[in-house]
mmCIF file of N, CA and C in Angstrom:
data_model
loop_
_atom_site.group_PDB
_atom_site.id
_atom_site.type_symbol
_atom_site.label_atom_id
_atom_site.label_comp_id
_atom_site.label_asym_id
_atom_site.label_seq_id
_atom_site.Cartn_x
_atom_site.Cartn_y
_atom_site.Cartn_z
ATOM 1 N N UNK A 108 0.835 -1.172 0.000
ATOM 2 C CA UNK A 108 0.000 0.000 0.000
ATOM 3 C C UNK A 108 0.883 1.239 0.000
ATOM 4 N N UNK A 109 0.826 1.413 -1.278
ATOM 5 C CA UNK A 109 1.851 3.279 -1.175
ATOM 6 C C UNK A 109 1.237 4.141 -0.734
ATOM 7 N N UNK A 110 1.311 4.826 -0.024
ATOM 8 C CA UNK A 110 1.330 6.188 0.647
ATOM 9 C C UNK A 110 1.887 7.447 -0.107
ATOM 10 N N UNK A 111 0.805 8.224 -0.759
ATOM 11 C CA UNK A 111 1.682 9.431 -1.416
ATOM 12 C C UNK A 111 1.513 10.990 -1.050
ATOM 13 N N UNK A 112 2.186 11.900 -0.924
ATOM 14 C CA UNK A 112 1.790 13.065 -0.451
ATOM 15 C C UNK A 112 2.388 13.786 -1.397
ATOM 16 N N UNK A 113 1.405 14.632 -1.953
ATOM 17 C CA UNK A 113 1.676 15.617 -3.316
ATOM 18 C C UNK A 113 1.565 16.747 -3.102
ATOM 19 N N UNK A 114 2.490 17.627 -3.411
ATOM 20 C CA UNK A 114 2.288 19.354 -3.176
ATOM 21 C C UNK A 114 1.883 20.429 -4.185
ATOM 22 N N UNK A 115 1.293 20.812 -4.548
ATOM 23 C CA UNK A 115 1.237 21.755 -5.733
ATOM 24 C C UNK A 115 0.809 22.990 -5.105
ATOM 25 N N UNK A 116 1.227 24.029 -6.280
ATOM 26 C CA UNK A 116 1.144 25.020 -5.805
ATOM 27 C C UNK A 116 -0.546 25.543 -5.491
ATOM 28 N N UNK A 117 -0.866 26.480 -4.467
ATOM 29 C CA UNK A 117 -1.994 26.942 -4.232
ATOM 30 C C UNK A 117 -3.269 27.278 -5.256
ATOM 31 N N UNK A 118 -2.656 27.735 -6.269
ATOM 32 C CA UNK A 118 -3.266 28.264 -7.367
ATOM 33 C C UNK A 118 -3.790 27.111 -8.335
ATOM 34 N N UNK A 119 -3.077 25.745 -7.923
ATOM 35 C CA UNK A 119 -3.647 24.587 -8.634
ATOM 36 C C UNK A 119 -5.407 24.334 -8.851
ATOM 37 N N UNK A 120 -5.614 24.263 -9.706
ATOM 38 C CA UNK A 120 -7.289 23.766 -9.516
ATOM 39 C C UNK A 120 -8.010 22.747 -9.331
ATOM 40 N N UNK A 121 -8.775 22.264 -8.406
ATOM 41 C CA UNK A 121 -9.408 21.694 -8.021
ATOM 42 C C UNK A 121 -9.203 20.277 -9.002
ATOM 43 N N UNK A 122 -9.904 20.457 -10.301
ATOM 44 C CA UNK A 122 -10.049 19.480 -11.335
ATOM 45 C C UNK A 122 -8.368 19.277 -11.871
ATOM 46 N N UNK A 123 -7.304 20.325 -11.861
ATOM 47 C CA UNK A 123 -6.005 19.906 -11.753
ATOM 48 C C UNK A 123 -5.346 19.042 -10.959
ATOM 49 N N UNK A 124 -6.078 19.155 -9.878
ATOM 50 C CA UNK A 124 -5.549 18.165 -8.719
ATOM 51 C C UNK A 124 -5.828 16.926 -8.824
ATOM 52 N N UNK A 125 -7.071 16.918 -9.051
ATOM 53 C CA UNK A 125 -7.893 15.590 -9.581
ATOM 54 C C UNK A 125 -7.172 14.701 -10.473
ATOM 55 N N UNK A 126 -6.856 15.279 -11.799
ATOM 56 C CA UNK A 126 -5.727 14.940 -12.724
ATOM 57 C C UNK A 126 -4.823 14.753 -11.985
ATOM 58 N N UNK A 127 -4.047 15.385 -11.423
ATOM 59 C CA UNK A 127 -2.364 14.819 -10.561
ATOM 60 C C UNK A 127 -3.013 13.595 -9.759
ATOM 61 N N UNK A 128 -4.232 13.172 -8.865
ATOM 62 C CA UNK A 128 -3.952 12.368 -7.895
ATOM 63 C C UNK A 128 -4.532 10.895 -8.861
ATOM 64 N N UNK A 129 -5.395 11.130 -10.085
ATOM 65 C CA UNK A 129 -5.158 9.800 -10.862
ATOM 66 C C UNK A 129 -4.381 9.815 -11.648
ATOM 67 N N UNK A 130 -3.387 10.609 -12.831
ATOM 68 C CA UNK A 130 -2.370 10.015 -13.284
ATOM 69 C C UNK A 130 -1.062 9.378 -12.073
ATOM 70 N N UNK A 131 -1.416 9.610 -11.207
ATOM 71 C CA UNK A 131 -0.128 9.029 -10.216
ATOM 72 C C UNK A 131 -0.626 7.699 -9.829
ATOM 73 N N UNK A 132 -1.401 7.465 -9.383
ATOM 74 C CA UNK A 132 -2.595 6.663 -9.478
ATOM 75 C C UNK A 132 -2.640 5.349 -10.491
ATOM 76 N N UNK A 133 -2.776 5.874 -11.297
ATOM 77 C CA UNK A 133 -2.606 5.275 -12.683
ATOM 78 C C UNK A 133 -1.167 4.139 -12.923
ATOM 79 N N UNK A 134 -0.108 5.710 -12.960
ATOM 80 C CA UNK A 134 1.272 5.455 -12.905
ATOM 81 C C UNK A 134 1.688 3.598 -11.969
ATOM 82 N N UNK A 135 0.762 4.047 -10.178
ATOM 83 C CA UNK A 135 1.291 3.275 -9.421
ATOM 84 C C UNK A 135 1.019 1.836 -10.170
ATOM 85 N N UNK A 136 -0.244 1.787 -10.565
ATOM 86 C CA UNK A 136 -1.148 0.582 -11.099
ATOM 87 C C UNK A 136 -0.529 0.001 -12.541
ATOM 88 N N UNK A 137 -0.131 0.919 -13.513
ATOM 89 C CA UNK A 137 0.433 0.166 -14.472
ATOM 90 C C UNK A 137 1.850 -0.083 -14.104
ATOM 91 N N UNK A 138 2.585 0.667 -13.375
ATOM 92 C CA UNK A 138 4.126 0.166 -13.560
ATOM 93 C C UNK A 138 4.482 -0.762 -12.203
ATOM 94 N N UNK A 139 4.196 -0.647 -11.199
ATOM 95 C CA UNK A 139 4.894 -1.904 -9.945
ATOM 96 C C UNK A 139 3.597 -2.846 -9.824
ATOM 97 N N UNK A 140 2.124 -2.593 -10.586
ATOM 98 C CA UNK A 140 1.182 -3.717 -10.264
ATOM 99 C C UNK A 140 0.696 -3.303 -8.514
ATOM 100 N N UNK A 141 0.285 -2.526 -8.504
ATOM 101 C CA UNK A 141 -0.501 -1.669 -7.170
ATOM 102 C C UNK A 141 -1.494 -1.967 -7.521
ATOM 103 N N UNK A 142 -2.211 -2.739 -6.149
ATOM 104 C CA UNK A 142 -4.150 -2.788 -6.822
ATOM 105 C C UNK A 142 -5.064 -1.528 -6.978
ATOM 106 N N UNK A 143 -5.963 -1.776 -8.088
ATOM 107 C CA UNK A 143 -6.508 -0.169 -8.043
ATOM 108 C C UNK A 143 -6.940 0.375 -7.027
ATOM 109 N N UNK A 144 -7.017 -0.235 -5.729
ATOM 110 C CA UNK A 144 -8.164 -0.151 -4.341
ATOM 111 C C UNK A 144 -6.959 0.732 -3.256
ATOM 112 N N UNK A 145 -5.764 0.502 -4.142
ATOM 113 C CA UNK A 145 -4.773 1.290 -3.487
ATOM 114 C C UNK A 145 -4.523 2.660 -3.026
ATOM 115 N N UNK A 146 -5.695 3.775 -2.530
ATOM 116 C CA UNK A 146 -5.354 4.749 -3.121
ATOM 117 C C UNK A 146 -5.331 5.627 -1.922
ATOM 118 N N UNK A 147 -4.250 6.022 -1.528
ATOM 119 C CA UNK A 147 -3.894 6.752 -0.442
ATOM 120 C C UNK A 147 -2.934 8.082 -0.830
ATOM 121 N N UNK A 148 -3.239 9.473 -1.154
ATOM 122 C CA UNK A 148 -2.816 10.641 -1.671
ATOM 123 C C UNK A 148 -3.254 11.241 -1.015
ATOM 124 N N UNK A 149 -2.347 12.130 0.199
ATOM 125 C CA UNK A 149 -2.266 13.695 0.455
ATOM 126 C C UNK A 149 -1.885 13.759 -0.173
ATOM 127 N N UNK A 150 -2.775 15.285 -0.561
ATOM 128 C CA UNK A 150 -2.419 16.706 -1.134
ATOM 129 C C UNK A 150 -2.663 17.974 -0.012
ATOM 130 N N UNK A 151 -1.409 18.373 -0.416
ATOM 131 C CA UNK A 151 -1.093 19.784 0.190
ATOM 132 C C UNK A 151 -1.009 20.679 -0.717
ATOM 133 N N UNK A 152 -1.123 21.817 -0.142
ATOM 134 C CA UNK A 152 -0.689 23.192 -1.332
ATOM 135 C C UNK A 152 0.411 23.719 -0.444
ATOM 136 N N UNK A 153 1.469 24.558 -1.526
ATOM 137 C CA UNK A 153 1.911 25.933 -0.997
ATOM 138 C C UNK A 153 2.133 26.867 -1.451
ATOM 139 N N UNK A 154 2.471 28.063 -0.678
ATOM 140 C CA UNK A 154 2.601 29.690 -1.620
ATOM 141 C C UNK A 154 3.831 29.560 -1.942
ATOM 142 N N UNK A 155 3.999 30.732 -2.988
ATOM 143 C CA UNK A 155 4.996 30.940 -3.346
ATOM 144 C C UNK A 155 5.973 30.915 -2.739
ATOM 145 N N UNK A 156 5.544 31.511 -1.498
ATOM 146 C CA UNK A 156 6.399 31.803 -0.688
ATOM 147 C C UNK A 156 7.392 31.093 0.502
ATOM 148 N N UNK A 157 6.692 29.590 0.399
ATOM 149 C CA UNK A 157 6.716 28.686 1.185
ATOM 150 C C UNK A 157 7.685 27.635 0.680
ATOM 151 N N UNK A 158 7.826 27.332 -0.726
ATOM 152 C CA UNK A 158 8.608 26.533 -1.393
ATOM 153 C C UNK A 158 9.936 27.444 -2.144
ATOM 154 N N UNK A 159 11.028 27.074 -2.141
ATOM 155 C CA UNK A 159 12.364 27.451 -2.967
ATOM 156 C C UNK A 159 12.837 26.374 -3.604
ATOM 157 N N UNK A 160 12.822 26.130 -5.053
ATOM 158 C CA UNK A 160 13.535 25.769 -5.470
ATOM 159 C C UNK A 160 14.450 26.094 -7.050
ATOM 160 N N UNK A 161 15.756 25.196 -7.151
ATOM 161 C CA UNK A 161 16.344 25.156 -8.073
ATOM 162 C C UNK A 161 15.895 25.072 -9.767
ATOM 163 N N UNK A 162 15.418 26.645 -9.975
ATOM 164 C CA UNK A 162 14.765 26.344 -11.387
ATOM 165 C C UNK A 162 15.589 26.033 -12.909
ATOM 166 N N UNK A 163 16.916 25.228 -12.376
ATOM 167 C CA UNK A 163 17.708 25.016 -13.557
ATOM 168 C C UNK A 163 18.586 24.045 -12.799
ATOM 169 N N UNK A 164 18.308 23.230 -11.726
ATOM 170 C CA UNK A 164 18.957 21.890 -11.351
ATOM 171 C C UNK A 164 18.874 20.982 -12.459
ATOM 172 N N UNK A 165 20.021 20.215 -12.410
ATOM 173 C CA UNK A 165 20.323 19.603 -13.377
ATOM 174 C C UNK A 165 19.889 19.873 -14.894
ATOM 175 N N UNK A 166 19.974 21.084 -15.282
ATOM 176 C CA UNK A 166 19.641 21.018 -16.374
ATOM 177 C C UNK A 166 18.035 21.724 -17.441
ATOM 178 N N UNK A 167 17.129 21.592 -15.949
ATOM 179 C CA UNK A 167 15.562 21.650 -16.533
ATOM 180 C C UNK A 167 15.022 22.805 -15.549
ATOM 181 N N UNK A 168 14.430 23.406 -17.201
ATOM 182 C CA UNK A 168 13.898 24.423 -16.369
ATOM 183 C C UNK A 168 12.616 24.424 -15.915
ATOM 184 N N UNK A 169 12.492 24.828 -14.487
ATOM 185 C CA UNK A 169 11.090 24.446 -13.997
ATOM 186 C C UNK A 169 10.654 26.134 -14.011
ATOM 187 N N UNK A 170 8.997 25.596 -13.828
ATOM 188 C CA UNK A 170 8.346 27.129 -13.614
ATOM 189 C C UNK A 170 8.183 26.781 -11.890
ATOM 190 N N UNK A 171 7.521 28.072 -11.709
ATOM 191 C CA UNK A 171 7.067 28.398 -10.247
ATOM 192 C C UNK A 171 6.156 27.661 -9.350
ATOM 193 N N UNK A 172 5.842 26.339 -10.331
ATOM 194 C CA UNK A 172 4.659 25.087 -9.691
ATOM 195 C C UNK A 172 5.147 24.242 -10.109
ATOM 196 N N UNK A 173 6.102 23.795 -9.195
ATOM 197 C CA UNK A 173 6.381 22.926 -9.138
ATOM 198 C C UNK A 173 5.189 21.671 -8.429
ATOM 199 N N UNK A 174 5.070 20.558 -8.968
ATOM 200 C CA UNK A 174 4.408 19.517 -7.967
ATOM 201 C C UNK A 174 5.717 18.766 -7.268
ATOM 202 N N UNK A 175 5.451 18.229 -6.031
ATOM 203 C CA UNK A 175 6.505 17.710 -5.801
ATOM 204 C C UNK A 175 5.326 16.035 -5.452
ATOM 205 N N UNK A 176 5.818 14.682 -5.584
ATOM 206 C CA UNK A 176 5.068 13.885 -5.552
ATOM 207 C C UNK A 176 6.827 12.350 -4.642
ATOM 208 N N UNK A 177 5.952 12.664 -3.025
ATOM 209 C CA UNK A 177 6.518 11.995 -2.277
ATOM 210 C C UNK A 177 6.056 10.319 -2.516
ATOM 211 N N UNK A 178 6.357 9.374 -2.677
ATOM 212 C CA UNK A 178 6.135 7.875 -2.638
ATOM 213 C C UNK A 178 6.623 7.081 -1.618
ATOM 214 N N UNK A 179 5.850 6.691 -0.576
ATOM 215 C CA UNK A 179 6.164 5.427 0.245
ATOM 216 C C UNK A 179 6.039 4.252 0.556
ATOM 217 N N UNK A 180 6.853 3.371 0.712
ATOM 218 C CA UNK A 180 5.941 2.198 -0.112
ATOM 219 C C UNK A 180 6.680 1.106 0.370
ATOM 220 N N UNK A 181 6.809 -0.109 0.723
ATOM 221 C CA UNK A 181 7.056 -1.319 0.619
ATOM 222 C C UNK A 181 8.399 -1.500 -0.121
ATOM 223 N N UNK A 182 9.664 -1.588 0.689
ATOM 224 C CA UNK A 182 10.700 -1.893 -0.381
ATOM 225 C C UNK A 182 10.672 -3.278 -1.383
ATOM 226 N N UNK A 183 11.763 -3.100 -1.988
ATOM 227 C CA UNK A 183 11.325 -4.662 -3.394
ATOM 228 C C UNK A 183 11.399 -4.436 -4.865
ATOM 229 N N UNK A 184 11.121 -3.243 -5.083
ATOM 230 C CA UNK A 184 10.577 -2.734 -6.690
ATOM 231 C C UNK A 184 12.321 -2.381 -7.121
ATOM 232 N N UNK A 185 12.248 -3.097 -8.514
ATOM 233 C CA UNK A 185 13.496 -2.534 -9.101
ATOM 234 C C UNK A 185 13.750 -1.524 -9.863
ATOM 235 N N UNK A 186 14.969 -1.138 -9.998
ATOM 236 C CA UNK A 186 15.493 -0.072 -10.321
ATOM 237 C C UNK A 186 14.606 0.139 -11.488
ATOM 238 N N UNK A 187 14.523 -0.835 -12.743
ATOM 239 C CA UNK A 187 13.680 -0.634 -13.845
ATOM 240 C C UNK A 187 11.898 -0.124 -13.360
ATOM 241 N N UNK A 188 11.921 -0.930 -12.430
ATOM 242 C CA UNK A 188 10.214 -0.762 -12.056
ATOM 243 C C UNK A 188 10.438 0.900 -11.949
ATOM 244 N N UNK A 189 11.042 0.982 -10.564
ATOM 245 C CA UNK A 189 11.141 2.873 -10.857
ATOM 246 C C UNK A 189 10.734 3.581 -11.601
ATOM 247 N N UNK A 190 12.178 3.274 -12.972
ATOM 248 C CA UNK A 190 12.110 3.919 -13.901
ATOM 249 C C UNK A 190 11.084 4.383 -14.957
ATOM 250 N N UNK A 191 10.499 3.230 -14.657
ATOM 251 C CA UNK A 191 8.908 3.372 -15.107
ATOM 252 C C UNK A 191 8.180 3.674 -14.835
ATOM 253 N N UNK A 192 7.684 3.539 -13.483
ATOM 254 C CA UNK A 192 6.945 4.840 -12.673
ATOM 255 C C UNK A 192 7.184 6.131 -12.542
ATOM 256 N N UNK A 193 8.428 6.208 -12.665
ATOM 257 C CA UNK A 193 8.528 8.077 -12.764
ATOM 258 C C UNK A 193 8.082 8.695 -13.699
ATOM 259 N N UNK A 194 8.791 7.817 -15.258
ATOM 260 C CA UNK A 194 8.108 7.787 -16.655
ATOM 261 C C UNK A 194 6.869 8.050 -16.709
ATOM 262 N N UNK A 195 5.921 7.102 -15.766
ATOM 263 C CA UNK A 195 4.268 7.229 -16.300
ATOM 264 C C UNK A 195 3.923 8.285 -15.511
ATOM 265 N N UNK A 196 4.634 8.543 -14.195
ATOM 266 C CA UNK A 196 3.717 9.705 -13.473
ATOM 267 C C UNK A 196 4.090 11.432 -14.256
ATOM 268 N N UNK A 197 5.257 11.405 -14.831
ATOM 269 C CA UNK A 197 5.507 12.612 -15.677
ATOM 270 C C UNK A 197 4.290 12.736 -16.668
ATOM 271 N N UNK A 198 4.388 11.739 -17.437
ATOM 272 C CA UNK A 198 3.836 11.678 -18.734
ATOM 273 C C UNK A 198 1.919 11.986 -18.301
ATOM 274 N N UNK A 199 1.539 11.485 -17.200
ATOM 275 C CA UNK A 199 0.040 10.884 -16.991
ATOM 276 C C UNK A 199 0.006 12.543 -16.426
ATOM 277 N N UNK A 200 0.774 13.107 -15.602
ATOM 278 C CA UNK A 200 0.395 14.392 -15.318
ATOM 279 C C UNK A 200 0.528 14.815 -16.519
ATOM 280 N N UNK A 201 1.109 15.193 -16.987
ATOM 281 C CA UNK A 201 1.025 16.142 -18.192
ATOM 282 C C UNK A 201 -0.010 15.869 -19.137
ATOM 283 N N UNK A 202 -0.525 14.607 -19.370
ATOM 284 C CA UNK A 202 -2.137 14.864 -20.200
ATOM 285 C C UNK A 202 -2.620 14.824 -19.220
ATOM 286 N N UNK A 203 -3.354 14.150 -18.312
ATOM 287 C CA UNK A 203 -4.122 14.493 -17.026
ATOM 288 C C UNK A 203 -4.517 16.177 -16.496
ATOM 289 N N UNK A 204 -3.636 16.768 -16.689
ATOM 290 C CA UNK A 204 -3.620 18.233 -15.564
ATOM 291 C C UNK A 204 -2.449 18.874 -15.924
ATOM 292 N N UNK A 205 -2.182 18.795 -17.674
ATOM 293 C CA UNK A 205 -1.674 19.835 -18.066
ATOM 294 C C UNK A 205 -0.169 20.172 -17.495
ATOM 295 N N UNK A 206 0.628 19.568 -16.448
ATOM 296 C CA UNK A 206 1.453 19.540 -15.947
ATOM 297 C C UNK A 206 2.908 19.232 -16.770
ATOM 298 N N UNK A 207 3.750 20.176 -16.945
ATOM 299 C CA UNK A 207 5.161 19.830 -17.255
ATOM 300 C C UNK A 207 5.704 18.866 -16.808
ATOM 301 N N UNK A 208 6.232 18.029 -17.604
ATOM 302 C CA UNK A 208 7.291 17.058 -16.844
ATOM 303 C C UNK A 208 8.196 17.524 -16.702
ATOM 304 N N UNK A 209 8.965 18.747 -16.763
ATOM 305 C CA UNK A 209 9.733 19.616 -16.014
ATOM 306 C C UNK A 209 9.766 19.790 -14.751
ATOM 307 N N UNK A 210 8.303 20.054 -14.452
ATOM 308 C CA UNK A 210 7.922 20.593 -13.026
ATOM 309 C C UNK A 210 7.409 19.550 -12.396
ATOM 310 N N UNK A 211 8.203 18.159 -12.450
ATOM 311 C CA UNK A 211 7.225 16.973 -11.913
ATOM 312 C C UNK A 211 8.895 16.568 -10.851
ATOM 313 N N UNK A 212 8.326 16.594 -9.199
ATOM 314 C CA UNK A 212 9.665 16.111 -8.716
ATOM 315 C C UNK A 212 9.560 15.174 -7.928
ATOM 316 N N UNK A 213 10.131 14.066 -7.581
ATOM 317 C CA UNK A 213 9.421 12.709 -7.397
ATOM 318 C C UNK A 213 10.060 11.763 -6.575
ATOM 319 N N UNK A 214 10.079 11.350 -5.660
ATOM 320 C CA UNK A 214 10.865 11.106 -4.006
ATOM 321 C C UNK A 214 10.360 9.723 -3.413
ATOM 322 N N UNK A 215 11.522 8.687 -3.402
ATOM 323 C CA UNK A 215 10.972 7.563 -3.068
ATOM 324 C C UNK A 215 11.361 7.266 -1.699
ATOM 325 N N UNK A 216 10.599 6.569 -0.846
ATOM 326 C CA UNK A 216 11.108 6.295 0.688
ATOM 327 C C UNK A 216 10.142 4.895 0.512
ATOM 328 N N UNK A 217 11.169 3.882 0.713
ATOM 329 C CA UNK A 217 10.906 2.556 1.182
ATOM 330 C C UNK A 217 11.340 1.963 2.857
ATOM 331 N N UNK A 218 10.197 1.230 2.771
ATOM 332 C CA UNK A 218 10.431 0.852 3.761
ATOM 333 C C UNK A 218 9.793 -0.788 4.462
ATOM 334 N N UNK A 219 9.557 -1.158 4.772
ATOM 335 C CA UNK A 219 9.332 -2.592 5.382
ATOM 336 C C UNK A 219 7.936 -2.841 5.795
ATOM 337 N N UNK A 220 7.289 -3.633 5.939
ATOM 338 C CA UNK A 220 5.672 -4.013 6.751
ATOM 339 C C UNK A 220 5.452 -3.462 7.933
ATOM 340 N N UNK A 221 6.972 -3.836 8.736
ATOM 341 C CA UNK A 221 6.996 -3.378 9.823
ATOM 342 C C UNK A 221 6.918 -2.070 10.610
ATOM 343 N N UNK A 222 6.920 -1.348 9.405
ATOM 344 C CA UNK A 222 6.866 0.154 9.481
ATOM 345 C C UNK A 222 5.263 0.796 9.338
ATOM 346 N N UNK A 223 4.416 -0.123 9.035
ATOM 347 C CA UNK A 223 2.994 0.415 8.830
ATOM 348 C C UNK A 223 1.478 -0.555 9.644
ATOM 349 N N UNK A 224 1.106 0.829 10.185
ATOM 350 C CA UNK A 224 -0.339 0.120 10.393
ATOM 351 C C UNK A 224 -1.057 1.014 9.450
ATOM 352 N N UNK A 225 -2.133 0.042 8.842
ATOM 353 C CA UNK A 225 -2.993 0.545 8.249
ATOM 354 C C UNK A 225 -4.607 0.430 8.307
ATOM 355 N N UNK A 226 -4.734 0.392 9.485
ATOM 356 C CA UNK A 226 -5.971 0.689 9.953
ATOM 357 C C UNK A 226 -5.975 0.318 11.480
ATOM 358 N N UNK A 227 -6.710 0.250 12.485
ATOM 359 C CA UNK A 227 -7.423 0.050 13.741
ATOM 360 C C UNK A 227 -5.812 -0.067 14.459
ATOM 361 N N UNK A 228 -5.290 0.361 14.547
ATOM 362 C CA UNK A 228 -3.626 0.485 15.491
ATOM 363 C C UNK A 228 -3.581 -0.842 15.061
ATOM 364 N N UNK A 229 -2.859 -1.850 14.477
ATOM 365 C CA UNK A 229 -2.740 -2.740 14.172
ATOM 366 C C UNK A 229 -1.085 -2.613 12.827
ATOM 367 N N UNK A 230 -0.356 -3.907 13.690
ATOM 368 C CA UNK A 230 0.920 -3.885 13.605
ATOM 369 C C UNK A 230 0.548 -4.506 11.836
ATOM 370 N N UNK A 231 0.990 -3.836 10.553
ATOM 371 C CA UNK A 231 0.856 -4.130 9.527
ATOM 372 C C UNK A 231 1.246 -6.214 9.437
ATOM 373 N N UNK A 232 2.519 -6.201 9.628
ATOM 374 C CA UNK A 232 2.862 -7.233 9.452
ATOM 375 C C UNK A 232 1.507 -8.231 9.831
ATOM 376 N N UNK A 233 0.942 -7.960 11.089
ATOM 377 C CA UNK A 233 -0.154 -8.986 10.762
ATOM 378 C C UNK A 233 -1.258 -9.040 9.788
ATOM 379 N N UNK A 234 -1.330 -8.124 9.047
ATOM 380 C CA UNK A 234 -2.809 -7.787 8.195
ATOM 381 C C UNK A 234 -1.729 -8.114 6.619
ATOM 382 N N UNK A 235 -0.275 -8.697 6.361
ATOM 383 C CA UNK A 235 0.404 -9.364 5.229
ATOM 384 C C UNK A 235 -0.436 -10.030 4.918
ATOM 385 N N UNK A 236 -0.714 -9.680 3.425
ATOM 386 C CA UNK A 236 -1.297 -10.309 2.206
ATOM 387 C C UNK A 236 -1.017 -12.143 2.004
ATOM 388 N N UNK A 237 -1.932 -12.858 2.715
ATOM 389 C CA UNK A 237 -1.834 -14.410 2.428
ATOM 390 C C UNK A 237 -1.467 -14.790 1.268
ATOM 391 N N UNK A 238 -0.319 -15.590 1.076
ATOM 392 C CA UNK A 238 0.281 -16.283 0.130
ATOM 393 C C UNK A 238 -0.643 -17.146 -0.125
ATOM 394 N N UNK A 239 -1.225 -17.987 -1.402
ATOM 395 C CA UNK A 239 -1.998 -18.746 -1.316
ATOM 396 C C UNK A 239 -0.989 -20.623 -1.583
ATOM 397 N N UNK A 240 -1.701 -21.488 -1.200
ATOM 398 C CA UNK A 240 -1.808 -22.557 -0.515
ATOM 399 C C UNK A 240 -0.803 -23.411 -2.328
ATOM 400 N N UNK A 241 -0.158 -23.837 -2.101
ATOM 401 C CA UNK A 241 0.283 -25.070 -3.316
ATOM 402 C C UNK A 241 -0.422 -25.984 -3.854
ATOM 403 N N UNK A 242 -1.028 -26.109 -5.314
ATOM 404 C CA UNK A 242 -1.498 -27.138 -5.439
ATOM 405 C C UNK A 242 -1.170 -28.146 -6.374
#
């Protein structure tokens, strides 16, 4: 179950947002195989004034809205899987909600079962997805 928290700027619209939280969405489901039932996205906004960043890091120039799109998730996924998810979440924002893949910045934090409850205080590891039986 990924966990994502997305920032865009204040001025984002409503139905823009909408677009950012299913092309990411999307992204999770076609590239590492996330069930669609998966869908856990904060969104935050901020002002201008609140975010600084590098509008010519490495190379690309960003505008002043930036989205920034945090991912947490279950370590395991390979380097290629990644690569492909970053791929689809650029690409899916940008028809989705009009979004530059310039201005798309994208942050992975893995981590273990043991690190999550996901519902009623309950230690994740016990609510692990049953392997099914050999036949």
């Amino acid at each position: 179950m990924p966990f994502i928290r997305t920032s865009v700027h204040q001025s984002t619209s409503q139905q823009q947002r909408q677009g950012i939280v299913d092309g990411i969405h999307q992204a999770l489901v076609d590239s590492i195989g996330m069930p669609e039932d998966e869908l856990f996205n904060l969104v935050t906004e901020y002002e201008s004034s609140q975010f600084w960043c590098s509008r010519t890091f490495n190379g690309i120039a960003r505008s002043d809205r930036v989205v920034v799109v945090e991912i947490t998730l279950r370590r395991g996924r390979s380097d290629a899987m990644k690569r492909e998810l970053y791929a689809n979440v650029a690409r899916n924002l940008e028809s989705n909600a009009a979004v530059s893949p310039k201005d798309v910045l994208i942050f992975m934090h893995e981590n273990d079962y043991s690190d999550w409850s996901v519902g009623e205080g309950k230690f994740a590891m016990a609510l692990v997805q049953q392997v099914g039986e050999d036949r």
